[in-house]
mmCIF file of C-alpha atoms and ligand atoms in Angstrom:
data_model
loop_
_atom_site.group_PDB
_atom_site.id
_atom_site.type_symbol
_atom_site.label_atom_id
_atom_site.label_comp_id
_atom_site.label_asym_id
_atom_site.label_seq_id
_atom_site.Cartn_x
_atom_site.Cartn_y
_atom_site.Cartn_z
ATOM 1 C CA MET A 174 34.896 -115.719 11.498
ATOM 2 C CA ARG A 175 34.059 -118.084 14.042
ATOM 3 C CA ASP A 176 32.603 -117.882 17.747
ATOM 4 C CA VAL A 177 31.517 -114.245 17.583
ATOM 5 C CA VAL A 178 28.927 -112.291 19.146
ATOM 6 C CA ILE A 179 26.639 -110.055 16.681
ATOM 7 C CA THR A 180 25.043 -107.422 18.731
ATOM 8 C CA VAL A 181 21.957 -105.824 17.283
ATOM 9 C CA VAL A 182 20.284 -102.625 18.661
ATOM 10 C CA ASP A 183 17.126 -100.996 16.997
ATOM 11 C CA GLY A 184 17.297 -103.034 13.888
ATOM 12 C CA ARG A 185 21.208 -102.240 13.481
ATOM 13 C CA ILE A 186 24.522 -104.486 13.876
ATOM 14 C CA VAL A 187 26.537 -102.325 16.399
ATOM 15 C CA THR A 188 29.141 -104.859 17.139
ATOM 16 C CA VAL A 189 30.852 -107.768 16.092
ATOM 17 C CA THR A 190 33.154 -109.232 19.172
ATOM 18 C CA PRO A 191 34.454 -112.650 20.079
ATOM 19 C CA TRP A 192 32.546 -114.763 21.685
ATOM 20 C CA ARG A 193 33.722 -115.090 25.635
ATOM 21 C CA ALA A 194 31.020 -117.320 27.025
ATOM 22 C CA ASP A 195 28.153 -114.432 27.010
ATOM 23 C CA SER A 196 24.774 -115.493 26.996
ATOM 24 C CA VAL A 197 23.080 -114.721 23.438
ATOM 25 C CA THR A 198 19.348 -114.469 22.528
ATOM 26 C CA TYR A 199 19.854 -116.685 19.210
ATOM 27 C CA ASP A 200 22.533 -119.584 19.579
ATOM 28 C CA LEU A 201 23.105 -120.033 15.726
ATOM 29 C CA SER A 202 26.512 -121.657 16.494
ATOM 30 C CA ARG A 203 25.465 -125.091 14.696
ATOM 31 C CA TYR A 204 24.873 -122.761 11.546
ATOM 32 C CA THR A 205 26.838 -120.637 9.203
ATOM 33 C CA VAL A 206 25.566 -116.977 9.268
ATOM 34 C CA LEU A 207 25.571 -114.831 6.465
ATOM 35 C CA PRO A 208 24.206 -111.454 5.692
ATOM 36 C CA GLY A 209 20.720 -111.717 4.233
ATOM 37 C CA LEU A 210 20.803 -112.806 0.542
ATOM 38 C CA ILE A 211 19.658 -110.022 -2.085
ATOM 39 C CA ASP A 212 17.930 -110.785 -5.615
ATOM 40 C CA ALA A 213 18.455 -108.010 -7.675
ATOM 41 C CA HIS A 214 15.773 -109.457 -10.411
ATOM 42 C CA VAL A 215 12.465 -110.917 -9.110
ATOM 43 C CA HIS A 216 8.474 -110.695 -10.014
ATOM 44 C CA LEU A 217 6.676 -110.253 -7.003
ATOM 45 C CA ASN A 218 3.554 -109.619 -9.308
ATOM 46 C CA GLY A 219 3.903 -113.128 -10.951
ATOM 47 C CA PHE A 220 2.124 -115.813 -8.673
ATOM 48 C CA PHE A 221 -0.616 -118.832 -9.272
ATOM 49 C CA ASN A 222 -4.076 -117.661 -8.709
ATOM 50 C CA ARG A 223 -6.758 -120.245 -6.949
ATOM 51 C CA GLN A 224 -7.377 -122.093 -9.671
ATOM 52 C CA GLY A 225 -3.334 -122.851 -10.046
ATOM 53 C CA LYS A 226 -2.824 -121.031 -13.262
ATOM 54 C CA LEU A 227 -0.745 -117.897 -13.856
ATOM 55 C CA ALA A 228 -2.707 -114.914 -12.172
ATOM 56 C CA ASN A 229 -3.892 -112.792 -14.959
ATOM 57 C CA SER A 230 -6.439 -109.868 -15.501
ATOM 58 C CA GLU A 231 -9.383 -112.161 -16.821
ATOM 59 C CA ASP A 232 -9.291 -115.099 -13.934
ATOM 60 C CA GLY A 233 -11.802 -113.032 -12.023
ATOM 61 C CA GLU A 234 -9.965 -112.645 -8.882
ATOM 62 C CA THR A 235 -10.591 -109.861 -6.673
ATOM 63 C CA PRO A 236 -7.887 -107.171 -5.716
ATOM 64 C CA ALA A 237 -7.989 -108.336 -2.139
ATOM 65 C CA GLN A 238 -7.133 -112.199 -3.390
ATOM 66 C CA ARG A 239 -4.670 -111.017 -5.322
ATOM 67 C CA ALA A 240 -3.082 -108.858 -2.597
ATOM 68 C CA GLU A 241 -3.080 -112.019 -0.357
ATOM 69 C CA GLU A 242 -1.483 -113.698 -2.832
ATOM 70 C CA ARG A 243 1.575 -111.374 -3.337
ATOM 71 C CA ALA A 244 1.650 -111.183 0.398
ATOM 72 C CA THR A 245 2.494 -114.908 0.341
ATOM 73 C CA VAL A 246 5.301 -114.418 -2.097
ATOM 74 C CA ALA A 247 6.845 -111.883 -0.014
ATOM 75 C CA LEU A 248 6.821 -114.029 2.942
ATOM 76 C CA VAL A 249 8.091 -117.231 1.130
ATOM 77 C CA THR A 250 10.991 -115.113 -0.323
ATOM 78 C CA LEU A 251 11.661 -113.896 2.963
ATOM 79 C CA ARG A 252 11.854 -117.347 4.661
ATOM 80 C CA ALA A 253 14.329 -118.607 2.072
ATOM 81 C CA GLY A 254 16.765 -115.893 3.295
ATOM 82 C CA PHE A 255 16.058 -113.413 0.915
ATOM 83 C CA THR A 256 16.157 -110.023 3.118
ATOM 84 C CA THR A 257 15.811 -107.493 -0.176
ATOM 85 C CA VAL A 258 14.657 -107.930 -3.600
ATOM 86 C CA VAL A 259 14.264 -105.770 -6.499
ATOM 87 C CA SER A 260 11.058 -106.334 -8.382
ATOM 88 C CA MET A 261 10.423 -105.802 -11.838
ATOM 89 C CA GLY A 262 7.386 -104.355 -11.060
ATOM 90 C CA ALA A 263 3.712 -103.626 -11.147
ATOM 91 C CA ASP A 264 1.528 -100.870 -9.801
ATOM 92 C CA ALA A 265 0.377 -103.204 -7.333
ATOM 93 C CA GLU A 266 3.537 -103.535 -5.474
ATOM 94 C CA LYS A 267 3.293 -100.372 -4.172
ATOM 95 C CA GLU A 268 1.173 -101.246 -1.469
ATOM 96 C CA LEU A 269 2.774 -104.267 -0.656
ATOM 97 C CA ARG A 270 6.584 -103.013 -0.390
ATOM 98 C CA ASP A 271 4.708 -99.830 1.656
ATOM 99 C CA GLN A 272 3.243 -102.390 4.144
ATOM 100 C CA VAL A 273 6.302 -104.240 4.504
ATOM 101 C CA ARG A 274 8.235 -101.113 4.940
ATOM 102 C CA ALA A 275 5.697 -100.283 7.603
ATOM 103 C CA GLY A 276 6.141 -103.518 9.209
ATOM 104 C CA THR A 277 2.361 -104.321 9.013
ATOM 105 C CA LEU A 278 3.148 -107.324 6.573
ATOM 106 C CA PRO A 279 6.096 -109.671 6.714
ATOM 107 C CA GLY A 280 8.507 -109.580 3.651
ATOM 108 C CA PRO A 281 11.885 -108.603 2.487
ATOM 109 C CA ARG A 282 12.601 -104.917 1.579
ATOM 110 C CA ILE A 283 11.110 -104.248 -1.753
ATOM 111 C CA LEU A 284 12.717 -102.225 -4.388
ATOM 112 C CA THR A 285 9.972 -102.069 -7.590
ATOM 113 C CA SER A 286 9.759 -100.031 -10.689
ATOM 114 C CA LEU A 287 6.322 -100.434 -10.232
ATOM 115 C CA ALA A 288 5.837 -100.358 -14.376
ATOM 116 C CA GLN A 289 7.885 -101.850 -17.129
ATOM 117 C CA ILE A 290 8.360 -99.402 -20.284
ATOM 118 C CA ARG A 291 7.852 -101.241 -23.402
ATOM 119 C CA ASP A 292 5.941 -98.795 -25.649
ATOM 120 C CA THR A 293 8.143 -98.176 -28.894
ATOM 121 C CA THR A 294 5.406 -95.812 -30.286
ATOM 122 C CA LEU A 295 6.600 -93.176 -27.973
ATOM 123 C CA THR A 296 9.011 -90.524 -29.006
ATOM 124 C CA PRO A 297 11.846 -89.826 -26.457
ATOM 125 C CA ASP A 298 10.274 -86.860 -24.919
ATOM 126 C CA ALA A 299 7.121 -88.466 -24.352
ATOM 127 C CA LEU A 300 9.514 -91.307 -22.904
ATOM 128 C CA ARG A 301 11.147 -88.867 -20.934
ATOM 129 C CA ARG A 302 7.804 -88.031 -19.220
ATOM 130 C CA LEU A 303 6.797 -91.590 -18.566
ATOM 131 C CA VAL A 304 10.091 -91.771 -16.414
ATOM 132 C CA ARG A 305 9.320 -88.698 -14.743
ATOM 133 C CA ARG A 306 5.870 -89.883 -13.887
ATOM 134 C CA HIS A 307 7.166 -93.166 -12.377
ATOM 135 C CA ALA A 308 9.558 -91.145 -10.571
ATOM 136 C CA ALA A 309 6.967 -89.447 -9.017
ATOM 137 C CA ASP A 310 4.498 -92.462 -8.499
ATOM 138 C CA GLY A 311 7.487 -93.719 -6.127
ATOM 139 C CA ALA A 312 9.261 -96.051 -8.367
ATOM 140 C CA ASP A 313 12.656 -97.132 -6.724
ATOM 141 C CA PHE A 314 14.120 -97.655 -10.170
ATOM 142 C CA ILE A 315 13.057 -97.820 -13.971
ATOM 143 C CA LYS A 316 12.505 -101.025 -15.643
ATOM 144 C CA ILE A 317 13.064 -100.827 -19.698
ATOM 145 C CA PHE A 318 12.184 -103.450 -22.250
ATOM 146 C CA ALA A 319 15.033 -103.108 -24.820
ATOM 147 C CA SER A 320 14.667 -106.675 -26.372
ATOM 148 C CA GLY A 321 11.203 -108.264 -27.347
ATOM 149 C CA ALA A 322 10.313 -111.689 -26.169
ATOM 150 C CA LEU A 323 12.629 -114.523 -26.802
ATOM 151 C CA VAL A 324 9.830 -116.287 -28.657
ATOM 152 C CA GLY A 325 9.572 -113.653 -30.915
ATOM 153 C CA GLY A 326 12.992 -113.417 -31.554
ATOM 154 C CA GLY A 327 14.213 -111.418 -28.781
ATOM 155 C CA ARG A 328 14.835 -108.547 -31.221
ATOM 156 C CA PRO A 329 15.909 -105.357 -30.238
ATOM 157 C CA MET A 330 12.680 -102.646 -29.186
ATOM 158 C CA PHE A 331 13.541 -99.019 -28.535
ATOM 159 C CA SER A 332 16.422 -97.245 -30.960
ATOM 160 C CA ASP A 333 19.383 -95.531 -29.501
ATOM 161 C CA GLY A 334 17.506 -92.388 -29.528
ATOM 162 C CA GLN A 335 14.724 -93.594 -27.207
ATOM 163 C CA LEU A 336 17.054 -95.716 -24.895
ATOM 164 C CA SER A 337 19.401 -92.450 -24.499
ATOM 165 C CA ALA A 338 16.058 -90.494 -23.312
ATOM 166 C CA LEU A 339 14.984 -93.224 -20.704
ATOM 167 C CA CYS A 340 18.391 -93.743 -19.416
ATOM 168 C CA ASP A 341 19.194 -90.320 -19.171
ATOM 169 C CA GLU A 342 16.112 -89.150 -17.468
ATOM 170 C CA ALA A 343 16.722 -91.997 -14.970
ATOM 171 C CA ARG A 344 20.013 -90.475 -14.122
ATOM 172 C CA ARG A 345 18.387 -87.091 -13.889
ATOM 173 C CA HIS A 346 16.031 -88.530 -10.977
ATOM 174 C CA LYS A 347 18.821 -90.557 -9.303
ATOM 175 C CA LEU A 348 17.054 -93.731 -10.632
ATOM 176 C CA ARG A 349 18.783 -96.968 -11.978
ATOM 177 C CA ALA A 350 17.732 -97.792 -15.075
ATOM 178 C CA VAL A 351 17.355 -101.632 -15.662
ATOM 179 C CA VAL A 352 17.368 -102.880 -19.119
ATOM 180 C CA HIS A 353 15.792 -106.231 -20.149
ATOM 181 C CA ALA A 354 17.935 -107.013 -23.299
ATOM 182 C CA HIS A 355 18.720 -110.465 -25.022
ATOM 183 C CA ASP A 356 20.958 -109.946 -28.083
ATOM 184 C CA ASP A 357 24.288 -107.752 -28.608
ATOM 185 C CA VAL A 358 22.330 -105.100 -30.705
ATOM 186 C CA ALA A 359 20.247 -104.229 -27.357
ATOM 187 C CA ILE A 360 22.946 -104.574 -25.373
ATOM 188 C CA LEU A 361 25.161 -102.351 -27.279
ATOM 189 C CA ARG A 362 22.528 -99.614 -27.148
ATOM 190 C CA ALA A 363 22.023 -99.981 -23.570
ATOM 191 C CA ALA A 364 25.193 -99.849 -22.779
ATOM 192 C CA ALA A 365 26.049 -96.474 -25.022
ATOM 193 C CA ALA A 366 22.880 -95.088 -23.670
ATOM 194 C CA GLY A 367 24.237 -95.198 -20.034
ATOM 195 C CA CYS A 368 21.910 -97.543 -18.713
ATOM 196 C CA THR A 369 22.596 -98.918 -14.799
ATOM 197 C CA GLN A 370 22.096 -102.658 -15.655
ATOM 198 C CA VAL A 371 21.395 -105.187 -18.313
ATOM 199 C CA ALA A 372 19.115 -108.382 -17.173
ATOM 200 C CA HIS A 373 19.269 -111.587 -19.015
ATOM 201 C CA GLY A 374 21.322 -111.256 -21.907
ATOM 202 C CA THR A 375 20.179 -114.666 -23.451
ATOM 203 C CA LEU A 376 21.696 -114.335 -26.981
ATOM 204 C CA ALA A 377 24.996 -112.297 -25.777
ATOM 205 C CA THR A 378 28.484 -112.756 -27.315
ATOM 206 C CA ALA A 379 31.404 -112.182 -25.542
ATOM 207 C CA ALA A 380 31.843 -108.844 -27.478
ATOM 208 C CA GLY A 381 28.467 -107.615 -25.965
ATOM 209 C CA LEU A 382 29.620 -108.481 -22.478
ATOM 210 C CA GLU A 383 33.003 -107.109 -22.952
ATOM 211 C CA GLU A 384 31.471 -103.578 -23.714
ATOM 212 C CA LEU A 385 29.142 -103.834 -20.367
ATOM 213 C CA ALA A 386 32.804 -104.358 -18.861
ATOM 214 C CA ASN A 387 34.069 -101.255 -20.640
ATOM 215 C CA LYS A 388 31.018 -99.127 -19.572
ATOM 216 C CA GLY A 389 30.670 -100.213 -16.065
ATOM 217 C CA VAL A 390 27.057 -101.375 -16.452
ATOM 218 C CA TYR A 391 26.240 -104.301 -14.282
ATOM 219 C CA PHE A 392 24.740 -107.694 -16.003
ATOM 220 C CA ASP A 393 22.366 -110.037 -14.285
ATOM 221 C CA PRO A 394 22.274 -113.419 -16.209
ATOM 222 C CA GLN A 395 20.189 -116.178 -14.993
ATOM 223 C CA CYS A 396 21.751 -119.513 -14.571
ATOM 224 C CA GLY A 397 18.541 -122.037 -14.992
ATOM 225 C CA LEU A 398 15.636 -121.621 -12.492
ATOM 226 C CA VAL A 399 13.579 -118.943 -14.656
ATOM 227 C CA LEU A 400 13.620 -121.414 -17.344
ATOM 228 C CA ARG A 401 13.633 -124.809 -15.377
ATOM 229 C CA ASN A 402 10.535 -123.438 -13.410
ATOM 230 C CA TYR A 403 8.580 -122.682 -16.605
ATOM 231 C CA LEU A 404 8.842 -126.353 -17.599
ATOM 232 C CA GLU A 405 8.046 -127.590 -14.621
ATOM 233 C CA ASN A 406 4.816 -125.430 -14.367
ATOM 234 C CA ARG A 407 4.086 -125.551 -17.964
ATOM 235 C CA SER A 408 0.720 -126.514 -17.381
ATOM 236 C CA ARG A 409 -0.132 -123.637 -15.119
ATOM 237 C CA TYR A 410 1.548 -121.030 -17.762
ATOM 238 C CA GLU A 411 -0.153 -122.713 -21.181
ATOM 239 C CA GLY A 412 -2.627 -120.716 -22.654
ATOM 240 C CA ILE A 413 -1.855 -117.358 -21.083
ATOM 241 C CA GLY A 414 -0.322 -114.607 -23.068
ATOM 242 C CA ASP A 415 1.862 -116.149 -25.341
ATOM 243 C CA PHE A 416 3.010 -119.119 -23.837
ATOM 244 C CA ASP A 417 2.364 -122.086 -25.941
ATOM 245 C CA SER A 418 3.988 -125.247 -26.904
ATOM 246 C CA THR A 419 6.458 -122.938 -29.255
ATOM 247 C CA THR A 420 7.216 -121.636 -26.186
ATOM 248 C CA VAL A 421 8.138 -124.443 -24.230
ATOM 249 C CA ALA A 422 10.404 -125.752 -27.149
ATOM 250 C CA LEU A 423 12.437 -122.866 -27.269
ATOM 251 C CA ILE A 424 12.803 -122.614 -23.505
ATOM 252 C CA ALA A 425 13.867 -126.262 -23.441
ATOM 253 C CA GLN A 426 16.433 -125.659 -26.107
ATOM 254 C CA LEU A 427 17.780 -122.468 -24.409
ATOM 255 C CA LEU A 428 17.793 -123.867 -20.777
ATOM 256 C CA PRO A 429 21.152 -126.112 -21.112
ATOM 257 C CA LYS A 430 22.869 -122.930 -22.844
ATOM 258 C CA LEU A 431 22.294 -120.698 -19.741
ATOM 259 C CA PRO A 432 25.356 -121.951 -17.816
ATOM 260 C CA GLY A 433 27.668 -121.067 -20.654
ATOM 261 C CA LEU A 434 26.564 -117.781 -20.503
ATOM 262 C CA LEU A 435 27.422 -117.568 -17.249
ATOM 263 C CA ARG A 436 30.667 -119.014 -18.003
ATOM 264 C CA THR A 437 31.270 -116.429 -20.536
ATOM 265 C CA ALA A 438 30.366 -113.735 -18.210
ATOM 266 C CA LEU A 439 32.597 -114.795 -15.517
ATOM 267 C CA ALA A 440 35.273 -114.709 -18.151
ATOM 268 C CA THR A 441 34.953 -111.395 -19.177
ATOM 269 C CA PRO A 442 37.264 -109.204 -17.261
ATOM 270 C CA GLY A 443 35.827 -106.285 -15.059
ATOM 271 C CA LEU A 444 32.338 -107.057 -15.760
ATOM 272 C CA LYS A 445 30.380 -106.465 -12.722
ATOM 273 C CA LEU A 446 27.928 -109.670 -12.101
ATOM 274 C CA ALA A 447 24.724 -108.921 -10.028
ATOM 275 C CA PHE A 448 23.006 -111.828 -8.886
ATOM 276 C CA GLY A 449 19.193 -111.873 -10.169
ATOM 277 C CA SER A 450 17.168 -115.168 -10.452
ATOM 278 C CA ASP A 451 14.355 -113.882 -12.320
ATOM 279 C CA ALA A 452 12.133 -115.612 -10.027
ATOM 280 C CA THR A 453 8.180 -115.485 -10.771
ATOM 281 C CA ALA A 454 5.040 -117.696 -10.235
ATOM 282 C CA GLY A 455 6.371 -121.110 -9.196
ATOM 283 C CA ALA A 456 10.109 -120.332 -8.322
ATOM 284 C CA HIS A 457 9.703 -117.695 -5.372
ATOM 285 C CA GLY A 458 11.638 -119.163 -2.547
ATOM 286 C CA ARG A 459 13.683 -120.984 -4.639
ATOM 287 C CA ASN A 460 15.512 -118.122 -5.688
ATOM 288 C CA ALA A 461 18.851 -119.596 -4.074
ATOM 289 C CA GLU A 462 18.621 -122.374 -6.759
ATOM 290 C CA ASP A 463 20.340 -120.278 -9.039
ATOM 291 C CA LEU A 464 23.180 -119.833 -6.676
ATOM 292 C CA VAL A 465 23.828 -123.475 -6.540
ATOM 293 C CA CYS A 466 23.420 -123.554 -10.424
ATOM 294 C CA ARG A 467 26.223 -120.810 -10.541
ATOM 295 C CA VAL A 468 28.858 -123.040 -8.422
ATOM 296 C CA ARG A 469 27.510 -126.415 -9.640
ATOM 297 C CA GLU A 470 26.937 -125.807 -13.685
ATOM 298 C CA ALA A 471 29.162 -122.751 -14.220
ATOM 299 C CA GLY A 472 31.762 -123.170 -12.226
ATOM 300 C CA GLN A 473 31.594 -119.662 -10.340
ATOM 301 C CA ALA A 474 33.847 -120.181 -6.736
ATOM 302 C CA PRO A 475 31.187 -120.604 -4.026
ATOM 303 C CA MET A 476 32.589 -117.486 -1.947
ATOM 304 C CA ASP A 477 32.245 -115.189 -5.190
ATOM 305 C CA ALA A 478 28.500 -116.393 -5.595
ATOM 306 C CA LEU A 479 27.713 -115.677 -2.060
ATOM 307 C CA ILE A 480 29.566 -112.184 -2.407
ATOM 308 C CA ALA A 481 27.185 -111.403 -5.839
ATOM 309 C CA ALA A 482 23.824 -112.098 -3.810
ATOM 310 C CA THR A 483 25.296 -110.014 -0.570
ATOM 311 C CA SER A 484 27.492 -107.138 -0.899
ATOM 312 C CA GLY A 485 27.811 -107.319 -4.314
ATOM 313 C CA ASN A 486 24.135 -107.043 -5.013
ATOM 314 C CA ALA A 487 23.860 -104.387 -2.365
ATOM 315 C CA ASP A 488 26.588 -102.159 -4.316
ATOM 316 C CA ALA A 489 24.843 -102.919 -7.462
ATOM 317 C CA LEU A 490 21.650 -101.236 -5.973
ATOM 318 C CA GLY A 491 23.588 -98.207 -4.297
ATOM 319 C CA LEU A 492 23.060 -99.607 -0.773
ATOM 320 C CA GLY A 493 26.350 -100.899 0.048
ATOM 321 C CA ARG A 494 26.674 -98.904 3.158
ATOM 322 C CA GLU A 495 23.488 -100.493 4.306
ATOM 323 C CA ILE A 496 22.664 -103.797 3.761
ATOM 324 C CA GLY A 497 24.904 -106.990 2.556
ATOM 325 C CA THR A 498 27.460 -106.757 4.864
ATOM 326 C CA ILE A 499 27.838 -107.887 8.586
ATOM 327 C CA ALA A 500 29.714 -105.008 10.502
ATOM 328 C CA PRO A 501 28.737 -102.144 12.751
ATOM 329 C CA GLY A 502 26.226 -99.762 11.296
ATOM 330 C CA PHE A 503 24.687 -102.105 8.694
ATOM 331 C CA GLN A 504 21.128 -103.171 8.821
ATOM 332 C CA ALA A 505 20.704 -106.309 11.028
ATOM 333 C CA ASP A 506 19.879 -108.445 8.162
ATOM 334 C CA LEU A 507 21.032 -111.948 8.991
ATOM 335 C CA ILE A 508 20.395 -115.520 7.969
ATOM 336 C CA ALA A 509 21.300 -118.746 9.408
ATOM 337 C CA LEU A 510 22.410 -121.920 7.030
ATOM 338 C CA ASP A 511 22.225 -125.605 7.734
ATOM 339 C CA GLY A 512 25.691 -126.237 6.769
ATOM 340 C CA ASP A 513 28.780 -124.752 5.186
ATOM 341 C CA PRO A 514 27.985 -123.243 2.031
ATOM 342 C CA LEU A 515 31.877 -122.999 0.762
ATOM 343 C CA ARG A 516 31.967 -126.973 0.812
ATOM 344 C CA ASP A 517 28.462 -127.530 0.194
ATOM 345 C CA ILE A 518 26.653 -124.427 -1.720
ATOM 346 C CA GLU A 519 23.403 -126.673 -1.605
ATOM 347 C CA ALA A 520 23.659 -125.255 2.135
ATOM 348 C CA VAL A 521 22.028 -121.815 0.852
ATOM 349 C CA LEU A 522 18.841 -124.098 0.331
ATOM 350 C CA ARG A 523 18.507 -124.707 4.273
ATOM 351 C CA VAL A 524 17.921 -121.360 5.908
ATOM 352 C CA ARG A 525 17.202 -121.954 9.398
ATOM 353 C CA PHE A 526 17.153 -118.615 10.511
ATOM 354 C CA ALA A 527 16.037 -115.127 9.224
ATOM 355 C CA MET A 528 16.523 -111.742 10.487
ATOM 356 C CA LYS A 529 15.438 -108.512 9.017
ATOM 357 C CA GLY A 530 16.247 -105.115 10.351
ATOM 358 C CA GLY A 531 16.708 -106.852 13.822
ATOM 359 C CA VAL A 532 13.315 -108.523 13.496
ATOM 360 C CA VAL A 533 13.125 -112.403 13.374
ATOM 361 C CA TYR A 534 10.526 -113.715 10.704
HETATM 362 ZN ZN1 ZN B 194 12.332 -110.707 -15.678
#
């Protein structure tokens, strides 16, 4: 649409009408206005500490220092046009989420899992109890590790019975279950277990993705930002956890293959593709680089990439009537880009205005 006036009252869009020489509060006519972007996969708890290294439990920082660094992550993400993010979470994100929600800290709407379930020694009953505990703690969804780290071969972790218990218990609490899975074995288990979304799929084949499509499971593959960021910032990651020269070599080998995975996903009929950048330390605020990658390197149509990161993701999150669309009744999450992203997708990297719930940041 061109030359329209979007009227916002109490944080919501009330009308979208043709402009007739009205005076307006914000004249964005030089820009392209979009619904605020949504990233369905970030790690707000991944950030660099004061020594410039990946923050970790042994770096001696105080909870207050960490909270400040986490708050910076939230702000740079919002200012990059992402008004909603889904964080594969940590306990500490609860405070951040609640402060943003209360309006005392600037940041995107945050959905967090508060924890990541990876203990394969637990029985199905114990796993159900764990899901119930996260639900009671206020988790917005459940995050499950169904594959190990790629460095260890990305092997499947939870059995069919364990995954079914986890995803079934999540469903009973009306929580989405997002499953980190790399190969077809883990992907097929997640699909059979009725989980909501599979993340990564780094080693997936067309057959695995077809099964996700058949079962209506959302898929959020990454196009490049996450791995490129590890290489760019390798000195800040190296020596922490299991990140070493073997990790770097593996990442360098996998990075050029990611756009191919996206192409396979785009060619899979009926596959519901969410947009998730997997942004962590070093990549926050650069989330849209993965949208550019989708268009430039994986051949996705610019409009489809934009829809994936707005109304498509809103649907994936069960928030399709709340966010991701510019229409009466929706939250006033609006951004303005310098340029036309349909002709020049890099315009998504040039966010000049960001409003969330009617508040300009
Ligand atoms: Zn992740």
